[in-house]
């Protein structure tokens, strides 16, 4: 099919839950994507923080080929090797004692909700079912996690939502204290909100939540679906606050582009779950978990993590240079390799301008441009981004 025919078919036959730009991506190499017309794009979205190792990585391909030749899927009914190897890596490098595998971020949060409800019921009886989340949060779009994602556009058309949810103000401990009580079974927080605009939870806030959860026998759930796995420069984004959660959810980058979700838990939480309590047909498939082992080994390497911090600092400096040059950016915020540019302009306009300049960036709100490149990005790519990004902003400014 011709490029235009592909886009026409999409318009006609795909449920229009996404507004896609006018090009068709066909292949990738390193940190670049190529469309069907042969145009090259420098990728600062990484498939929504998924493609941490970029495109066409030879180890990724070799691992997939080797595992695909052995076994792709047999279901959770049977013992297999790669899912155990992945679990071992995850528990050795985190607070967790056990993991539950699923297929996406929203599923990982659904599992966390169910685990918290059963944990509370088992230990404290009926009535301890309340869940707390925060303004600006994004925890997913299925009916449980959607209730923890307080945005009218996402929630209103699908009401009624799961009951027993309270929303407090992000980074406001007084607001959290007002809703966390003895009826609360779990508090969900992103240590760095991605979709909500790249907002870091302060150390005080995370420490305060830990104390409130302890005081009221509630579980602290950190959603690291977007900010985990080195994105902020440390393996886990909660590390800098010096706290330990009871549950952590992961997804986006772990599967190297294949779908995976994980709910990591302490032994105490795991103990309430029995055979048949929860499950998933596709979860922990051999292909995806074998690939995730490789992704995890590469990303958790201390040198790799140091590289993310270094390149992140360089990216921050260069973005601040852009701001100092008078590009309409009111704030530069982020950590590691996830950054937001707050702008008075329409962020979507800047993104469109970027496509014309051969760069791919995205939004995180109406006036926030978000950058989250593959973690293998180099300084030279950051240098390449800057003039194109500047032109995208200038263009948006002129047409405003
Ligand atoms: C993307 C995201 C999710 C949902 O993940 P899906 O894989 O799209 O279901 C949940 N939490 C956070 C923080 C996310 O960024």
Coordinates of N, CA and C in Angstrom, one line a residue, residues 106 110 141-148 158-162:
X106 N -1.2 -0.8 32.9 CA -2.6 -0.7 33.5 C -2.9 -2.1 34.2
X110 N -3.8 -2.9 38.1 CA -5.0 -3.6 38.4 C -4.6 -4.7 39.4
X141 N -5.9 2.9 32.0 CA -7.2 3.2 31.5 C -8.2 2.1 31.6
X142 N -7.9 1.0 32.3 CA -8.9 0.0 32.5 C -9.7 0.4 33.8
X143 N -10.8 -0.3 34.1 CA -11.8 0.3 35.0 C -11.2 0.5 36.4
X144 N -10.3 -0.3 36.9 CA -9.7 0.0 38.2 C -8.7 1.1 38.1
X145 N -7.7 1.0 37.3 CA -6.7 2.0 37.2 C -7.2 3.3 36.7
X146 N -8.3 3.3 35.9 CA -8.9 4.5 35.4 C -9.4 5.4 36.6
X147 N -9.9 4.7 37.6 CA -10.5 5.4 38.8 C -9.4 6.1 39.5
X148 N -8.1 5.7 39.3 CA -7.0 6.3 40.0 C -6.3 7.3 39.1
X158 N -17.0 7.3 30.9 CA -17.0 5.8 31.2 C -17.6 5.6 32.6
X159 N -18.1 6.6 33.2 CA -18.7 6.5 34.6 C -19.8 5.5 34.6
X160 N -20.2 4.8 35.7 CA -19.6 5.0 37.0 C -18.2 4.3 37.1
X161 N -17.3 4.9 37.9 CA -16.0 4.4 38.1 C -16.0 3.5 39.3
X162 N -14.9 2.8 39.5 CA -14.7 2.0 40.7 C -14.8 2.9 41.9

